[in-house]
Every structure is written in C-alpha cells, then in structure tokens.
Coordinates of C-alpha atoms and ligand atoms in Angstrom, one line a residue:
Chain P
X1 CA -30.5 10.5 10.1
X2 CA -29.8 6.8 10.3
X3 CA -26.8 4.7 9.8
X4 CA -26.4 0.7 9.2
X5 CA -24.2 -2.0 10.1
X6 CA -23.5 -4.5 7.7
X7 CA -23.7 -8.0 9.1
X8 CA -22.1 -11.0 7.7
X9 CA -22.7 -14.5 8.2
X10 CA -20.7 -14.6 11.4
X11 CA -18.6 -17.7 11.4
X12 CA -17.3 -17.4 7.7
X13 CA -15.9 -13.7 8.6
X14 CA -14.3 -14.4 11.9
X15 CA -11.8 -16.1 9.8
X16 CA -9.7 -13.5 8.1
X17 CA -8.0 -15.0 4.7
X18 CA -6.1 -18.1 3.8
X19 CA -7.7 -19.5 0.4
X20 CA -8.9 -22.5 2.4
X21 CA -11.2 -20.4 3.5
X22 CA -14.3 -19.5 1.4
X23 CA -15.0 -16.1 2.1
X24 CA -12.3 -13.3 1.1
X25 CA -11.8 -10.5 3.7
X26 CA -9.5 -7.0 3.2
X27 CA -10.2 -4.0 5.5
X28 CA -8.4 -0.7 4.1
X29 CA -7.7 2.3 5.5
X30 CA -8.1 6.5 4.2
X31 CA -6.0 8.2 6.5
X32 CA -7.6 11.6 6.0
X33 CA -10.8 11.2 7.1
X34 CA -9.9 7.5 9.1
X35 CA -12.0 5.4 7.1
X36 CA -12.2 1.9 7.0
X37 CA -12.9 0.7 3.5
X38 CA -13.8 -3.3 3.3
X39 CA -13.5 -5.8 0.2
X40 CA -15.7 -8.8 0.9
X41 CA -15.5 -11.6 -1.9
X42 CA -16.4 -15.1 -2.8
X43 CA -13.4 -17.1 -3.7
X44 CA -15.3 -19.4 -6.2
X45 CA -17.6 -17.5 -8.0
X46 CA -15.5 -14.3 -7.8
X47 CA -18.3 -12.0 -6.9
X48 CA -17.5 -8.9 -4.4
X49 CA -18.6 -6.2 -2.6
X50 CA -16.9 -3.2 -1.5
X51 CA -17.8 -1.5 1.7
X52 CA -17.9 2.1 2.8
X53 CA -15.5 3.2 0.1
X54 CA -13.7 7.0 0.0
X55 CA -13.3 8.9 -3.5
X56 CA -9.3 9.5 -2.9
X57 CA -8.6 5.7 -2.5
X58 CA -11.3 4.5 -5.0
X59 CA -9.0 3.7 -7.7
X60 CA -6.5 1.4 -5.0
X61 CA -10.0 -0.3 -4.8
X62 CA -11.0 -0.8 -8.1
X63 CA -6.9 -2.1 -8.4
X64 CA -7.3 -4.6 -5.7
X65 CA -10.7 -6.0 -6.9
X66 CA -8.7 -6.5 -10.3
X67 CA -5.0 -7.9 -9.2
X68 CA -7.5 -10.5 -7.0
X69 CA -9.4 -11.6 -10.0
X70 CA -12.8 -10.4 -8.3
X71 CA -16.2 -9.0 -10.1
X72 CA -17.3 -6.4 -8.1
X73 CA -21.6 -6.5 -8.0
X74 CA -21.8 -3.4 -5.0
X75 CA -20.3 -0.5 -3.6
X76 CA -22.4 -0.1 -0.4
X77 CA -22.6 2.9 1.7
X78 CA -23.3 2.4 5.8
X79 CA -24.7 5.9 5.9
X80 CA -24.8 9.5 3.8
X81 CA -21.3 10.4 5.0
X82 CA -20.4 13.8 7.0
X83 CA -16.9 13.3 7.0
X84 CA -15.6 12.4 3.2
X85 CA -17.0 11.4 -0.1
X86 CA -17.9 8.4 -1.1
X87 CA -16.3 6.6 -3.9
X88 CA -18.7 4.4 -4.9
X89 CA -19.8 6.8 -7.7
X90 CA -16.2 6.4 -8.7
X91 CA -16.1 3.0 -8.4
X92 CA -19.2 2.6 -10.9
X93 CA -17.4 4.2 -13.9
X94 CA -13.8 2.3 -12.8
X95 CA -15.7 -1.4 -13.0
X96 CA -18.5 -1.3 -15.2
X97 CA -21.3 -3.1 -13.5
X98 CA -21.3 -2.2 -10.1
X99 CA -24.3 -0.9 -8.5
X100 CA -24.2 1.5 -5.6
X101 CA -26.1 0.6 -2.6
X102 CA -27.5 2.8 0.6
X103 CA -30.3 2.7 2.6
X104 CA -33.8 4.1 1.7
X105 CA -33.8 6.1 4.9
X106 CA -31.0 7.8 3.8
X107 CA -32.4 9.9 1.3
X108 CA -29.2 9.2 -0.9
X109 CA -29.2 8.6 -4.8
X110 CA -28.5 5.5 -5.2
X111 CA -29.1 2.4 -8.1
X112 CA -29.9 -0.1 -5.3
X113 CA -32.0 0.8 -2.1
X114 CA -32.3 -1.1 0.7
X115 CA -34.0 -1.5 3.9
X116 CA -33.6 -2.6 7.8
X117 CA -33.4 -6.8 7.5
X118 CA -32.8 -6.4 3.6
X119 CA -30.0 -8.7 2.3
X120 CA -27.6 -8.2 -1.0
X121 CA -26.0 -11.1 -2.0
X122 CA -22.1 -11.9 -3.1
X123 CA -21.8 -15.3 -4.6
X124 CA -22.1 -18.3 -2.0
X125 CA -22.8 -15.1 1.2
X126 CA -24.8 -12.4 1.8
X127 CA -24.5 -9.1 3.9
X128 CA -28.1 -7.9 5.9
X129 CA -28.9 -4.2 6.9
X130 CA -28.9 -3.6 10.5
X131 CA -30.5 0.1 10.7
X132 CA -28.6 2.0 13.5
X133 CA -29.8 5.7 14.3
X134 CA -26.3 7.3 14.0
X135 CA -25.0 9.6 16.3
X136 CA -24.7 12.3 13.1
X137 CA -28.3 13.0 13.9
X138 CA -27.7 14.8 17.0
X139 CA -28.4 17.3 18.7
X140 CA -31.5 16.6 18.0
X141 CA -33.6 15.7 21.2
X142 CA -34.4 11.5 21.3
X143 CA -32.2 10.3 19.3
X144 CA -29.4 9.5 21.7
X145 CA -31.5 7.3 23.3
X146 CA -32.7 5.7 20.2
X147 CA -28.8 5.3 19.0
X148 CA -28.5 3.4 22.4
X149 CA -31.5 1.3 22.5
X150 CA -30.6 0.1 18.4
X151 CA -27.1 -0.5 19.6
X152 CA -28.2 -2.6 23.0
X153 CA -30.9 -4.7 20.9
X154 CA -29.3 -5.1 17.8
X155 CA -25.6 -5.4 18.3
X156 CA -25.3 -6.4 21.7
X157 CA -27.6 -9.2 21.4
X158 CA -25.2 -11.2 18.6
X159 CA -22.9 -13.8 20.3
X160 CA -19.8 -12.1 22.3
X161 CA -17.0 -13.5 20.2
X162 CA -18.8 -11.7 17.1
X163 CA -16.4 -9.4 15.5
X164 CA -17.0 -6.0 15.2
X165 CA -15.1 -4.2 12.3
X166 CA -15.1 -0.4 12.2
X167 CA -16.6 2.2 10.0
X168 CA -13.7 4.4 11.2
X169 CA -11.4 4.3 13.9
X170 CA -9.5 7.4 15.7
X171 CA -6.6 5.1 17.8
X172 CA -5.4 2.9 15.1
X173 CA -7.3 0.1 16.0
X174 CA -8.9 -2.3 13.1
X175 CA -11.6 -5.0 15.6
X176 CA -13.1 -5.5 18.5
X177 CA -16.2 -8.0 19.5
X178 CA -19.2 -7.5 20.8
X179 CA -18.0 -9.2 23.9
X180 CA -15.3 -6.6 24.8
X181 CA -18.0 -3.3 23.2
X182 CA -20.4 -4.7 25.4
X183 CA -17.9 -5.1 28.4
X184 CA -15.4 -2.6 28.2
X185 CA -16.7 0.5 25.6
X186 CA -16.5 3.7 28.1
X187 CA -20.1 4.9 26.4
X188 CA -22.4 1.7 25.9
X189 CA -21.8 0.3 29.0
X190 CA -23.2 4.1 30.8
X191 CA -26.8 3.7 31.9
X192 CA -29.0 5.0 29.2
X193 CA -29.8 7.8 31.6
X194 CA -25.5 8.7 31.5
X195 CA -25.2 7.7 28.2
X196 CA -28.1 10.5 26.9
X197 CA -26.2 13.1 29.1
X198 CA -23.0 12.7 27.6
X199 CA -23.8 12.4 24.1
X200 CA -26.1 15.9 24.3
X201 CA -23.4 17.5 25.8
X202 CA -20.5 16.2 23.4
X203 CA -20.4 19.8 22.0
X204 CA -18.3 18.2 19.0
X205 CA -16.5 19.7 15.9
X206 CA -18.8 19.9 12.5
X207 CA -17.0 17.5 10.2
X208 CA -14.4 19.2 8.8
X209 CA -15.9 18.2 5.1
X210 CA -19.2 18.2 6.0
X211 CA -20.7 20.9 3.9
X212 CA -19.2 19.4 0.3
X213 CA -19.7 15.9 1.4
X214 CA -23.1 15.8 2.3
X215 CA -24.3 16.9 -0.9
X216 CA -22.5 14.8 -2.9
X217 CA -22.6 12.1 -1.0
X218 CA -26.5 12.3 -1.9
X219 CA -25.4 11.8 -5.4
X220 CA -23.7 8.8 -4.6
X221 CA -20.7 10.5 -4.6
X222 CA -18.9 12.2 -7.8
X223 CA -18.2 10.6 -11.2
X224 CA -15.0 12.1 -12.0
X225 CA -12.5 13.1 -8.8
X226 CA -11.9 17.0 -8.2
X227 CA -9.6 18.7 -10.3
Chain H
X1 CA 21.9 -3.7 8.4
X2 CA 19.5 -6.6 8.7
X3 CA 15.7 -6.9 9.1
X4 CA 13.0 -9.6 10.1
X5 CA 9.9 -11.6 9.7
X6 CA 8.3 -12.8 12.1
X7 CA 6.6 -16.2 11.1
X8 CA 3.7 -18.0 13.3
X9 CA 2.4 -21.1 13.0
X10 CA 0.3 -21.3 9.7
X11 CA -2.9 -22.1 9.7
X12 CA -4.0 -20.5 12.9
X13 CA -2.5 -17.1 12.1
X14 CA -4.7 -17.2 8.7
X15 CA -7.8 -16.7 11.2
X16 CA -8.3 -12.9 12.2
X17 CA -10.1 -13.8 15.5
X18 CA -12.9 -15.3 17.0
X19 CA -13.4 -16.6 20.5
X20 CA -13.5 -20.4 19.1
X21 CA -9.8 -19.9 17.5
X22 CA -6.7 -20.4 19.7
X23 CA -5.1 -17.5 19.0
X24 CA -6.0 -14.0 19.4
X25 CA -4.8 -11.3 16.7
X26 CA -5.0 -7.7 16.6
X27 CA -3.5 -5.2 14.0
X28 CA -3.4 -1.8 15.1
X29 CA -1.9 1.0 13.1
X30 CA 0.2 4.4 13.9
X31 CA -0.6 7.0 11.1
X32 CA 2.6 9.0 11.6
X33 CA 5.2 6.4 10.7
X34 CA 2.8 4.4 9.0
X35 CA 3.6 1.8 10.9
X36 CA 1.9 -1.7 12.1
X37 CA 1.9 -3.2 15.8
X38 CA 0.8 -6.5 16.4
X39 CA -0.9 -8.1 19.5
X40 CA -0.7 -11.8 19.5
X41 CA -1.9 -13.8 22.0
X42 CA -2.8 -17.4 23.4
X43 CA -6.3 -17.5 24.9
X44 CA -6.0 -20.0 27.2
X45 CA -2.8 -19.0 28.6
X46 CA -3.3 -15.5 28.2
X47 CA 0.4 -15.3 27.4
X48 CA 1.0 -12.8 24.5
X49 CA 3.5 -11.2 22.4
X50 CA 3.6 -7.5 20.6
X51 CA 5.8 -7.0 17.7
X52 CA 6.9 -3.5 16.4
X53 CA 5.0 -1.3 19.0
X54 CA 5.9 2.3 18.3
X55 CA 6.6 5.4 21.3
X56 CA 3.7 7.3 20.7
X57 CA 1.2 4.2 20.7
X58 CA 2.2 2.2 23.4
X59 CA 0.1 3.3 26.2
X60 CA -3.0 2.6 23.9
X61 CA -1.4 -1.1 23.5
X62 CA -0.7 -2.0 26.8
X63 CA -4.4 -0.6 27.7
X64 CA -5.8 -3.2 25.0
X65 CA -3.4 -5.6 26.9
X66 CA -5.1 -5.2 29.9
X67 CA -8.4 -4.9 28.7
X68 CA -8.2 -7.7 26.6
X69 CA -6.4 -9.8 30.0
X70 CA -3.5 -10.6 28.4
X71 CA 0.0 -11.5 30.4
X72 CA 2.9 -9.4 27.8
X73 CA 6.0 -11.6 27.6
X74 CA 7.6 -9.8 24.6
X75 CA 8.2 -6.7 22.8
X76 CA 9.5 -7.7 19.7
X77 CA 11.4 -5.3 17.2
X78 CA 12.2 -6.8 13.3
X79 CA 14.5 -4.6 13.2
X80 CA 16.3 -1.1 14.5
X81 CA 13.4 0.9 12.8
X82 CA 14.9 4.5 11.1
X83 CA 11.4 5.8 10.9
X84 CA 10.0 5.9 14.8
X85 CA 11.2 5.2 18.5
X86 CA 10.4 2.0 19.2
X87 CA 7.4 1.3 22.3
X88 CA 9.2 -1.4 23.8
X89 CA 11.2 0.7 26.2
X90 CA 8.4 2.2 27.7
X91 CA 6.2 -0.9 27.7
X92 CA 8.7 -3.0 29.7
X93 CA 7.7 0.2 32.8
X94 CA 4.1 -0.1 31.3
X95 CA 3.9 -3.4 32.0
X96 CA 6.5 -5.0 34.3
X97 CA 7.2 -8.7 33.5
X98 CA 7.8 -7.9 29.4
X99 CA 11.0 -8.3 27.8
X100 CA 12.4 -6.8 24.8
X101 CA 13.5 -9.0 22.2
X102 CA 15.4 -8.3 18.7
X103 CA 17.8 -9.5 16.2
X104 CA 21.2 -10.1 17.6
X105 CA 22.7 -8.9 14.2
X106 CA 20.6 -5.7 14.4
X107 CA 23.6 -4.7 17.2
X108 CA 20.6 -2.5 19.4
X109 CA 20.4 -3.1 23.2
X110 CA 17.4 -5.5 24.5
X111 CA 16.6 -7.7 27.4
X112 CA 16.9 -10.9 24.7
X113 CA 18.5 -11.6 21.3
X114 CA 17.6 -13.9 18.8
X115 CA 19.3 -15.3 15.5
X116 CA 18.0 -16.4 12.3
X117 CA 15.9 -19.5 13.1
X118 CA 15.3 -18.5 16.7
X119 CA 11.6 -19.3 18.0
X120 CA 9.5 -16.9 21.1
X121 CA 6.9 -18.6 23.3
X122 CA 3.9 -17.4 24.3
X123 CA 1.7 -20.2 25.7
X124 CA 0.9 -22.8 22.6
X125 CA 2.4 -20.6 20.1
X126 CA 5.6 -19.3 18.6
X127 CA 7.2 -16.8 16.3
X128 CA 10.6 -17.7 14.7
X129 CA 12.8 -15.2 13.0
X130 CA 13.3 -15.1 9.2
X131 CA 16.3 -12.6 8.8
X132 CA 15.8 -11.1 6.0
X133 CA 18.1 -8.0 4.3
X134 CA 16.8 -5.0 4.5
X135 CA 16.6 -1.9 2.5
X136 CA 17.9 0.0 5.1
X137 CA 21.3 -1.3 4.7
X138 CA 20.9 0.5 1.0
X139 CA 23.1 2.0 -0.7
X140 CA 26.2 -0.6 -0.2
X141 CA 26.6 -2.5 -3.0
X142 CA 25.2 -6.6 -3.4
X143 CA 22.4 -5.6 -0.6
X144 CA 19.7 -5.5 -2.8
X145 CA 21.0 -8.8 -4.3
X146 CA 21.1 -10.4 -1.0
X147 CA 17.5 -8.9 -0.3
X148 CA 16.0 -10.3 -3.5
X149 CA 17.5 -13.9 -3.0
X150 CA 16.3 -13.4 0.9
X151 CA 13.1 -12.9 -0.1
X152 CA 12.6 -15.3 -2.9
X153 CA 14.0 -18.2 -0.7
X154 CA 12.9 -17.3 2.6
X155 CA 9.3 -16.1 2.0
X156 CA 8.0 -16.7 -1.7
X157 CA 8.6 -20.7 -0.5
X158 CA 5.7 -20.6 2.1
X159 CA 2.3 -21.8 0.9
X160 CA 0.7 -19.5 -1.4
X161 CA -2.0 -18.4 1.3
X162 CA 0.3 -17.8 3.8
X163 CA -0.6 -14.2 5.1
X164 CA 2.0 -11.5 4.7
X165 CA 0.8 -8.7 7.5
X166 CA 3.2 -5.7 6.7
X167 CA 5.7 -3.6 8.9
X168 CA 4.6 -0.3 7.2
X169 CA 1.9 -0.2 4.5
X170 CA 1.3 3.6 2.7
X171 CA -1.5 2.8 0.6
X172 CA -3.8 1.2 3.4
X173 CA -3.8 -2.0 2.8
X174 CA -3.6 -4.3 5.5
X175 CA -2.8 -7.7 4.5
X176 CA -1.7 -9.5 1.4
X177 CA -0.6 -13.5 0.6
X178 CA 2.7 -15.2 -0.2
X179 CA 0.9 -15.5 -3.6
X180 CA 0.2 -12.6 -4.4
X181 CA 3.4 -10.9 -3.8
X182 CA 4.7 -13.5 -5.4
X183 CA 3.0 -12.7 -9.0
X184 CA 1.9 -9.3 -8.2
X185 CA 4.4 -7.6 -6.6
X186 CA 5.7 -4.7 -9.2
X187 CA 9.5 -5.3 -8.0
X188 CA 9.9 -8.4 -7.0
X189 CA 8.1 -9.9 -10.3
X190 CA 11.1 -8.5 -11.7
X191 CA 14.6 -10.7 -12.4
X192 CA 17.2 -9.9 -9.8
X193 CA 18.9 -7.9 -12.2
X194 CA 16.5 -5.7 -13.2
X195 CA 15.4 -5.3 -9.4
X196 CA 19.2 -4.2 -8.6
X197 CA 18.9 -1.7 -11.0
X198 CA 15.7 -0.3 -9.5
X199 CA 16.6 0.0 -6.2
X200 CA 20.0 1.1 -6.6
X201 CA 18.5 4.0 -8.3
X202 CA 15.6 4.8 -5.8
X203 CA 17.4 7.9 -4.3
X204 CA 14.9 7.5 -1.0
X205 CA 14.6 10.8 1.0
X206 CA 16.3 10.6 4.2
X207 CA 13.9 8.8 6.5
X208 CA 12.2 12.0 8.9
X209 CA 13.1 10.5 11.9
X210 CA 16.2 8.4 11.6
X211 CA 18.8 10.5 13.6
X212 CA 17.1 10.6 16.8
X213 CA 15.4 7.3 16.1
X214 CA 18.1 4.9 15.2
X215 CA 20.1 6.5 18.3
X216 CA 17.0 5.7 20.3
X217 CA 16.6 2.4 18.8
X218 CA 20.0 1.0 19.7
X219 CA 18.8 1.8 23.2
X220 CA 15.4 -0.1 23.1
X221 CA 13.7 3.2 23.0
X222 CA 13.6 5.4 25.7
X223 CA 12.1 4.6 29.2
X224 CA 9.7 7.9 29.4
X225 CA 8.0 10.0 26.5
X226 CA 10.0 12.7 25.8
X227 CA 8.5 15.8 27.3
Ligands
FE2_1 FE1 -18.7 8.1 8.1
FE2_2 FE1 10.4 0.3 10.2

C-alpha cells in the first residue's frame, strides 16, 4: 500500500498566517486517533483545500472553512487510512461542491484520482503528489526498504529549512524540517541495512480501528456519521 | 486572580518557521490538560524562551531544546494554571541556566517576576506581558467585567492579523487572528452585559487537577516527577 505527501510551494507555506501573506495555513488536531487535519486557502480568490480530514471533526472543518469566508474545491486523503475514518465523505454533503481526492494506487473511491507528480490546484497555489510507500504495508518483505529509499530521494532531497508538517504526531509536536528529519530522526538517519531490521521487527499493535476504517475509508469515508 | 498574554514582536511571529526567518517557533501540545507550550527562539543567538510548559511534557521539550541547539533563558507561566503542574520546575534541573518567570500579581514563587508591561529577552526578540483578567478568578463579582474590558482594550486593538496562539484549545484548533475573535468569537461578539450574564451563569466543573496543581503552581512546580 502506498501513502503520499502533499508538497506545497515551499516559500509561501513556511510562513504560517498574517493576511499579508497570500497563502492561508491552519493545522488541526483529532485527539483520538492523533490526526493532523490541514486547511490550506488562497486569501484572494477564496479557494481551499482540506487535508487528511477525520469524520468526528468534519463538521469543526466545514465551520472553519465557513466563519473564514473560504470555498472549499478538495478534501484530499494522504493514504486509505488504518487508524480513523475519513471525513471527506462528510465534508462532500456539509459544502456542496467539494470533491474528494486520493491517490490511484490507493484503490479508494474517490471523485478525483491522482497520481505521483500530479498537481490539484487552489486559487493562485497548488499542492503535488509525492508517492511514499507507507509503512502500513508491512510486514510484507521489500517494502521497508522501498519506504526508506522514497523517503531518502524524495523528502530528503528538498532544501533543509523545508517544513515538514505531520500526518499524525504521538508527542504533541506540530513541525519539524527536513533539515532536523534528516539530521536528528532516530530511524532515517539508520543505515538502510538498520533501518530494514528495525522496521520488520517493530511487532506493532493492528490499528485499533482498523477493521471498520479500512473499508470505509475505500468509500471515501461515510455520508452520514454513526449513530 | 490574574492571567497573561504574552505578545512578540508582530510581524515576525506571523511566520511559523523557516530557516530564512529570524525567529524560530514551535507549538507543541499536551493532550491531557489540553494545553499549549511554546518554544521561541532567536536563530542566531540561539537564545530562546518556552512559555506554559506542562510536568508531564517537559522532558520532550528540553530534548527539542537541545536538538534544535537552543540556549533556554526562560520558563514562562501566563498564569498559576488550575488544570496541570507547571514544567518549569523541573526544566530549571533539566536544563541548568533557565529561569522561571511569572506574573508578579499571580503571588506563585519563581526565579523572576514581571508586571503588566514588562518585556523578556532572548537574543533580538522580546515578549511583553498583557495582564489580562482571568476566568479563574470567577465567580467574584465585576471579574468578568474587568475580563471583557481587558480583552476588548488590550487585545481586540492589535492589527487584525495579529496571531492569537491559544493557552488551551479543546476543539483542535491551533491558531486564530485578532480579527476573527474579534467578529467571530460567540462570547465576546456579545455586549458586556450580555457576556456578564453568560459567564456568571457557566457553573464550570471544578477543574480535575486544581487542588494539587495550584498548590504546586505557587511553588513553580515541583523539582522531580512525582513517582
Ligand atoms: Fe493515517
Ligand atoms: Fe491554564
């Protein structure tokens, strides 16, 4: 299974707010499953795109996109989620003419695919598919060294003071750079020799809502939230 | 009881990071209180500040201090928090050199104390104190008078895109403007009267932890984790 990055044009998103500046950032948390939802929008022409959002805090989305004036065009999903279910199906019935977005490699429903290099664009900006073979796919044999080489050539080779904002994040922390992943992240910087013996041997948990997630998270999520 | 903001130069503090801005930023969050710690930092100087670290977190943020370089001057506290047990007592042994700093009025024990108006160092930078009245010092009558005027004259007069990074946030949002508490805000939108009346009437539980962690509090925190 494969999972993406989404990369901004990096100057623009380095700066965080102010209405000087022309891009509009918000990172949001879900504490259950410690998901970072993000709200990317164009301050002029008002056009928006949500990021990674979770079904239980779908409607504090669809609230904020409103009370900031924004039209939202996507709900975009990094990967076919183990760990909670997507909103974006939500999101599609809250603000009538949003698409959902996800990767062709992912298998997922979706209204919009996309692939590795592929683009969607948000008024003045636009946000490319970086293809990332997810750690999700293990145990199975090769791909630990695949997840390493796609991280080493594709996210280490962007310029150090990049910033790198989390699809989840277990210690409270919200960014990092590629400088201090690169430098100071207790896997990557293994040999890729380490780094495939540690990751086959992480012996980790199943996703607590793995089995109900996965399926609907091929659906693009639900329509309605559970009763 | 009194609270605080802490309030850093404009324009720079409106970019999230980025090796090419002066100052460094990081938000980091502590899912039991709810409760936001932030690293700020010069990066020439390396000199660098940390307001509101919380017990439980604070060996994670004097790691990032290290990791990220950084020289800690101060552990700030806005105010004698009734929900956790402050970090800055154990970061002054984590990291030998930092002082504790809060609010004279707030009464609590630190290495420095600083009145309305008041300005921290660290390298280019500062943070000055906007005392503010808190909702802690609920329910004594005229408080939430004092608070509404406080915040209307202290904070809603800053530029309209000055960031507002909260203390506590419970829906997972992470940052918000002057302006859009200013006309979205459900309770401060309202006229001071109205705004007496609602939070006169909130009838708050009991914050969990406030007998152990005002006690604590007064003190700066403790020195070691309890056991
Ligand atoms: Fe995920
Ligand atoms: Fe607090």
């Amino acid at each position: 299974m494969a999972g993406a990055a989404l990369r901004v044009a990096g100057r623009q998103l380095s700066q965080h707010s102010g209405s000087g500046v022309p891009i509009l950032l918000r990172q949001m948390f879900e504490p259950k499953s410690c998901t970072y939802t993000y709200l990317l929008g164009d301050r002029e022409s008002r056009e928006a795109i949500l990021i990674d959002p979770v079904l239980e805090t779908a409607p504090r989305d669809a609230q904020l996109v409103k009370e900031l004036g924004l039209r939202l065009l996507y709900a975009v999903n990094t990967h076919c989620h183990a760990d909670h279910i997507t909103g974006s199906g939500l999101l599609r019935s809250l603000l009538p003419g949003c698409q959902s977005v996800i990767s062709r490699l992912s298998g997922a429903q979706a209204d919009l695919h996309i692939e590795d290099g592929d683009s969607i664009h948000f008024g003045r900006f636009k946000a490319s598919l970086l293809l990332i073979y997810s750690p999700l796919s293990f145990p199975f044999p090769g791909c630990a060294k695949t997840l390493y080489h796609s991280v080493h050539e594709k996210i280490f080779t962007l310029p150090g003071d990049c910033l790198i904002y989390p699809a989840h994040d277990y210690r409270g922390l919200t960014v990092s750079t590629v400088e201090e992943e690169r430098t100071l992240n207790p896997r990557l910087t293994l040999s890729c020799e380490e780094f495939v013996k540690v990751m086959d041997n992480l012996n980790l948990p199943k996703p607590q809502q793995i089995d109900f997630a996965v399926p609907a998270n091929m659906r693009c999520g639900i329509q309605t939230p559970p009763s």
